Short mmCIF file of C-alpha atoms in Angstrom, two decimals:
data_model
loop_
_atom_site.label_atom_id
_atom_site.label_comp_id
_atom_site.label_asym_id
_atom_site.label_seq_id
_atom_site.Cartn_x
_atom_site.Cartn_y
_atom_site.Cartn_z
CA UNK S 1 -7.34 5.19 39.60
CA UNK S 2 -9.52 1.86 39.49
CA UNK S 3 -10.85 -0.23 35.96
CA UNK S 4 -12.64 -2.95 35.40
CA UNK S 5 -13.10 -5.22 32.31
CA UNK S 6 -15.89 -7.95 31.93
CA UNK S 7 -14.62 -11.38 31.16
CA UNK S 8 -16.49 -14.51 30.75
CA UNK S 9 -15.60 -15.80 33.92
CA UNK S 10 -17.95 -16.80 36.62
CA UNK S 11 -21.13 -14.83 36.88
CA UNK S 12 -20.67 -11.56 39.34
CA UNK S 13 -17.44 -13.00 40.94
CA UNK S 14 -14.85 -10.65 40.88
CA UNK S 15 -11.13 -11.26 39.64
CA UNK S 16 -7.69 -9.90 40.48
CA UNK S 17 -4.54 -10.23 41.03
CA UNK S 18 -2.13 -7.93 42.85
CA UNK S 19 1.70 -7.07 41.36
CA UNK S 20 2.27 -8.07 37.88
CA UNK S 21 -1.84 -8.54 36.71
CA UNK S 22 -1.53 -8.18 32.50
CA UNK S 23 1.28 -8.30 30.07
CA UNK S 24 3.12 -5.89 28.55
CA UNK S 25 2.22 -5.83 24.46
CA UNK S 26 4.30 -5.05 21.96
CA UNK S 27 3.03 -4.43 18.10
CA UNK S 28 5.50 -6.40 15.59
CA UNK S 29 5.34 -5.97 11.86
CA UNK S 30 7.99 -7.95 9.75
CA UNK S 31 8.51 -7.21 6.20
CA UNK S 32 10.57 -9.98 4.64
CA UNK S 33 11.78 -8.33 0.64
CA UNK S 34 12.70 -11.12 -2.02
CA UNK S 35 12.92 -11.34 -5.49
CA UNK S 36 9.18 -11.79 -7.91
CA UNK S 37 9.14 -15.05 -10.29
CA UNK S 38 6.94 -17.30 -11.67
CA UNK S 39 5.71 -20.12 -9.61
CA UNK S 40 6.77 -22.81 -12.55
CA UNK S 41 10.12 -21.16 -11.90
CA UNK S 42 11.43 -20.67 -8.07
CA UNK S 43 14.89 -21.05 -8.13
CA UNK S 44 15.24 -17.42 -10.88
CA UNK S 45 13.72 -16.06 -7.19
CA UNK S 46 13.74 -15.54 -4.06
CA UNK S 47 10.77 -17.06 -2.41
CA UNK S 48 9.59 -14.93 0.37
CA UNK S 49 6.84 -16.91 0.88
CA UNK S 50 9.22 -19.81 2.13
CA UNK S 51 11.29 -17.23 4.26
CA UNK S 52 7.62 -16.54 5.88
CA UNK S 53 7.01 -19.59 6.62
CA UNK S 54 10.51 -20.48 8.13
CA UNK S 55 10.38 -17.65 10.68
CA UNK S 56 7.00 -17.75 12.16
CA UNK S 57 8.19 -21.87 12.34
CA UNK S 58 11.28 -20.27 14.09
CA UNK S 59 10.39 -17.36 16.00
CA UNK S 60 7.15 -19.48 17.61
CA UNK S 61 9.83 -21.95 19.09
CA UNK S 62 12.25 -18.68 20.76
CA UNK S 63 9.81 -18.53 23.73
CA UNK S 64 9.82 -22.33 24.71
CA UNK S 65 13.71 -23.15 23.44
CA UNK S 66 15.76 -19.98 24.59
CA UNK S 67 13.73 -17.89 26.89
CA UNK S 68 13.42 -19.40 30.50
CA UNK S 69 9.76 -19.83 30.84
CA UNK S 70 10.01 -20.33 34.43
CA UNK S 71 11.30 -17.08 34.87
CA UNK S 72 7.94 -15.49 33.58
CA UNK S 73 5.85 -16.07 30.62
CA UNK S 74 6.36 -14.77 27.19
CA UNK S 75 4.43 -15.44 24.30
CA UNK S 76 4.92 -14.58 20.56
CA UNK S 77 2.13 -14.61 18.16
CA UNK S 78 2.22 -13.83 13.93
CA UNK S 79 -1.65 -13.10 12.93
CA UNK S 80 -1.59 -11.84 9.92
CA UNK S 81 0.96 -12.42 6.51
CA UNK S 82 -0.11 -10.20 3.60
CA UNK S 83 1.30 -11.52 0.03
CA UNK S 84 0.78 -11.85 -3.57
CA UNK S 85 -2.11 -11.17 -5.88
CA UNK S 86 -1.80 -14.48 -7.88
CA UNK S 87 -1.65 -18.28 -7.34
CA UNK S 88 1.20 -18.83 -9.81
CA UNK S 89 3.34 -15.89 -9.05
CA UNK S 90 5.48 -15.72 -6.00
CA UNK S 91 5.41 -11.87 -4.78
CA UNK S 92 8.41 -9.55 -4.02
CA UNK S 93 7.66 -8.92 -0.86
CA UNK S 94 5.51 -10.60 2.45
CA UNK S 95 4.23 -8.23 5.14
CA UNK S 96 3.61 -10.07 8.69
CA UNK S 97 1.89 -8.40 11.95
CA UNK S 98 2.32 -9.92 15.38
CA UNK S 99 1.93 -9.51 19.23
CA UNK S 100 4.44 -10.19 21.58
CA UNK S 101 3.26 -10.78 25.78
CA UNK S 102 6.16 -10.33 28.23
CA UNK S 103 6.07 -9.58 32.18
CA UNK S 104 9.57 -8.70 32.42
CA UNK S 105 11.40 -5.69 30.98
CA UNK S 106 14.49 -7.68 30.34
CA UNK S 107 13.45 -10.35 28.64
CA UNK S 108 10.69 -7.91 26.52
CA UNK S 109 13.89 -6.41 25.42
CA UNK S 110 15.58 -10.05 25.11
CA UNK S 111 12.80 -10.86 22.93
CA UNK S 112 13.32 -7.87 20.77
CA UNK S 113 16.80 -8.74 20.11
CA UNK S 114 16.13 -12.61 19.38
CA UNK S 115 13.06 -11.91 17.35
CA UNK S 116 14.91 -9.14 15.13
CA UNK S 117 17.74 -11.66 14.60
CA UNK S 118 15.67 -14.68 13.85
CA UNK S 119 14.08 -12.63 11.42
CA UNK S 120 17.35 -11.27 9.71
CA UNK S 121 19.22 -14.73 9.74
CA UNK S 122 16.63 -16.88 8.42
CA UNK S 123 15.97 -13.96 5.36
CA UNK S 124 20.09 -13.81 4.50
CA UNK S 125 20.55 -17.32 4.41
CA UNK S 126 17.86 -17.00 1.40
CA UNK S 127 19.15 -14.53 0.08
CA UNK S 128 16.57 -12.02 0.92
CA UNK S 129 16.20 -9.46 3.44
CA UNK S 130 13.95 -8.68 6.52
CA UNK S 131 13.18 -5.28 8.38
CA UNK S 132 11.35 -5.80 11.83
CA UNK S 133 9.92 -2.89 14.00
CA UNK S 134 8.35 -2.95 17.20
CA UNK S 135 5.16 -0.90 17.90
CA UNK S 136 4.13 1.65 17.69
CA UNK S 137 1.29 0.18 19.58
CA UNK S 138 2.75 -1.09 23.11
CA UNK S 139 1.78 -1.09 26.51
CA UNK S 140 3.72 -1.96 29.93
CA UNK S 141 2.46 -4.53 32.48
CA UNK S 142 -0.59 -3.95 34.19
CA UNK S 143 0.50 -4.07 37.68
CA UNK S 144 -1.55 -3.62 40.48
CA UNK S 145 0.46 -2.45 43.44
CA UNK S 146 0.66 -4.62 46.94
CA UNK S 147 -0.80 -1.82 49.38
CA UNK S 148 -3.11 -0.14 46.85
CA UNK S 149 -4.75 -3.86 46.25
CA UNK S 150 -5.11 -4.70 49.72
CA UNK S 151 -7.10 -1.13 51.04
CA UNK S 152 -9.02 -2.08 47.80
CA UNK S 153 -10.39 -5.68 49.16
CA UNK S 154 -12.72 -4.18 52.10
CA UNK S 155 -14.72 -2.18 49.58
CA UNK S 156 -14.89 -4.79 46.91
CA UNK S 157 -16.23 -7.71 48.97
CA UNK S 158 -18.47 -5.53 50.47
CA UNK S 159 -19.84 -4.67 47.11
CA UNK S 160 -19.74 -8.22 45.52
CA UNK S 161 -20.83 -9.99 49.13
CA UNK S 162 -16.89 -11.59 49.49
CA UNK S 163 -17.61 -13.15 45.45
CA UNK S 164 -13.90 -12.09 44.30
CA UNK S 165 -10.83 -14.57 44.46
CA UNK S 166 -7.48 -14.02 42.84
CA UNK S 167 -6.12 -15.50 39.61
CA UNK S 168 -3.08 -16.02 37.95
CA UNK S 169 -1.07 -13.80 35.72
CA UNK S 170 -3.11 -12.87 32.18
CA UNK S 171 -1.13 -13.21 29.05
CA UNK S 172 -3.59 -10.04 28.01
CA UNK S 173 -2.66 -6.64 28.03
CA UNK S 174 -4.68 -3.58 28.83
CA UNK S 175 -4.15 0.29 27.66
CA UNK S 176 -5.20 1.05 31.64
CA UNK S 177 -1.42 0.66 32.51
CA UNK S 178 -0.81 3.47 30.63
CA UNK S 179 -2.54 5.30 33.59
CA UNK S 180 -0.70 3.44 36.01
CA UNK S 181 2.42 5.18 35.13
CA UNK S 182 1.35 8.54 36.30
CA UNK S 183 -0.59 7.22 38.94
CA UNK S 184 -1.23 3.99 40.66
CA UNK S 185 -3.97 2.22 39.81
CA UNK S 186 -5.97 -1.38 40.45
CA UNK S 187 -7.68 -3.54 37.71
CA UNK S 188 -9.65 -6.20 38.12
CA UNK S 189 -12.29 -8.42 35.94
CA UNK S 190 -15.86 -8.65 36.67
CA UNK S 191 -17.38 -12.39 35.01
CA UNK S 192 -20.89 -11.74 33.08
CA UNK S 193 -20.98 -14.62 30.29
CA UNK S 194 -24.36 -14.64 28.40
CA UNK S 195 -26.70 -15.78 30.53
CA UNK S 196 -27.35 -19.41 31.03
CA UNK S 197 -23.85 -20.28 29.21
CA UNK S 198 -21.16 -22.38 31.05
CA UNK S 199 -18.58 -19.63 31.80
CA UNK S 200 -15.53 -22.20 31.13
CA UNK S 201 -17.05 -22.83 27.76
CA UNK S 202 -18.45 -18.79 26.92
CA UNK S 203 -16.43 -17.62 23.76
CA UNK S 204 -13.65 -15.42 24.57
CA UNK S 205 -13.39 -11.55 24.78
CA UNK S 206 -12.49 -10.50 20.92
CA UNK S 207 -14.38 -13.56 19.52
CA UNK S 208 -17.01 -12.47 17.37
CA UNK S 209 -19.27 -14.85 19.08
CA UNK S 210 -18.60 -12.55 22.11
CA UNK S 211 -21.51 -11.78 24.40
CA UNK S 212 -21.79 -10.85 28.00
CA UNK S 213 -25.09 -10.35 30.64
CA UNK S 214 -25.47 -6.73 30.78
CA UNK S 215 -27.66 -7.36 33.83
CA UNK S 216 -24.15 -7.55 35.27
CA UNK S 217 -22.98 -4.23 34.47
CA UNK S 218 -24.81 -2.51 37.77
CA UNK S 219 -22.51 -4.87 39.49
CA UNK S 220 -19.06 -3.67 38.09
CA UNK S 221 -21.06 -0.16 38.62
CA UNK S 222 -21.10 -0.82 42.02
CA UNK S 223 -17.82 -2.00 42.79
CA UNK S 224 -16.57 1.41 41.36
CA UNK S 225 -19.02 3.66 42.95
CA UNK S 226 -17.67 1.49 46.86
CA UNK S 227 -14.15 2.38 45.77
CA UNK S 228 -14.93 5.88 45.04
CA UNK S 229 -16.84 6.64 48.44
CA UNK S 230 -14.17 4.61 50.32
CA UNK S 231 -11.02 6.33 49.27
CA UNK S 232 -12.66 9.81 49.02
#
């Protein structure tokens, strides 16, 4: 199975990378419960929104102090905290929803353990409590086998005229490995910023400011229609 995503890389140069290509993603929601008081009043409490604050502090220094970055990447992200309906109250409860990027089973399931904990540690010794779950959104590495990226190449820079170069691991992660565990697969990125726009400088993909060249699309078209014909 082949995909292909546009990115604003350079315009119509291909990008790949073969083995471990995208991260694995893991959904987090933490749910840290306290007690409601009055803002004048903290200490009759227990101030969740402090607790919040402590473990994204915390959990956002677990990938640089006690996982070995040189081992592979991992990256931990809170983007959301949900709390409270009024500026002198301080709620019950704070609801938090993150992402976590691994490339490595082991230390994805490392990362569970030290994230739950963080989590659970920082609430007690506040006197409240936290309840962590991963997913259920999650998706393994995107990895694009050795062989299967190699018989790819021929029909690729045939297509694209040689424009495709390899890149290094993306801390993204792509629902197309899902396919790749019933059968293998190769992804790769096609760049079409807007046109005219400096590709380093082209917003990002899930910016709202995102925009691509859709005279660029025939291309990835292309590339998919030369796989086809050379591996049927």
């Amino acid at each position: 199975i082949f995909g292909i995503h546009i990115v604003p890389g350079k315009t119509g140069t291909l990008f790949y990378k073969p083995q471990g290509f995208m991260a694995a993603s893991d959904r987090i929601d933490i749910v840290l419960h306290g007690r409601q008081t009055h803002g004048a009043w903290p200490w009759r409490g227990v101030d969740v929104i402090a607790v919040a604050s402590q473990v994204v502090q915390t959990i956002n220094t677990l990938t640089a102090r006690t996982l070995d970055p040189t081992t592979t990447p991992t990256v931990f992200t809170i983007s959301t905290i949900n709390a409270g309906v009024r500026y002198n109250i301080i709620p019950d409860n704070v609801e938090m929803q993150g992402t976590l990027r691994t490339f490595d089973e082991d230390m994805r399931q490392e990362a569970h353990k030290r994230i739950t904990a963080t989590a659970e540690q920082i609430a007690a010794s506040s006197g409240a409590k936290a309840k962590v779950r991963f997913g259920p959104v999650a998706y393994p590495v995107t990895t694009n086998p050795a062989a299967l990226t190699e018989a790819s190449l021929p029909a690729l820079k045939l297509a694209m005229g040689g424009k495709a170069m390899v890149i290094p691991k993306v801390s993204g992660s792509e629902d197309f490995s899902e396919f790749q565990k019933v059968v293998p697969g190769f992804f790769y990125f096609l760049g079409a910023p807007p046109k005219g726009a400096d590709f380093n400088k082209a917003p990002s993909n899930h910016s709202p400011l995102f925009d691509i060249d859709e005279d660029q699309l025939p291309v990835g078209a292309r590339t998919l229609a030369a796989l086809a014909v050379d591996f049927l």
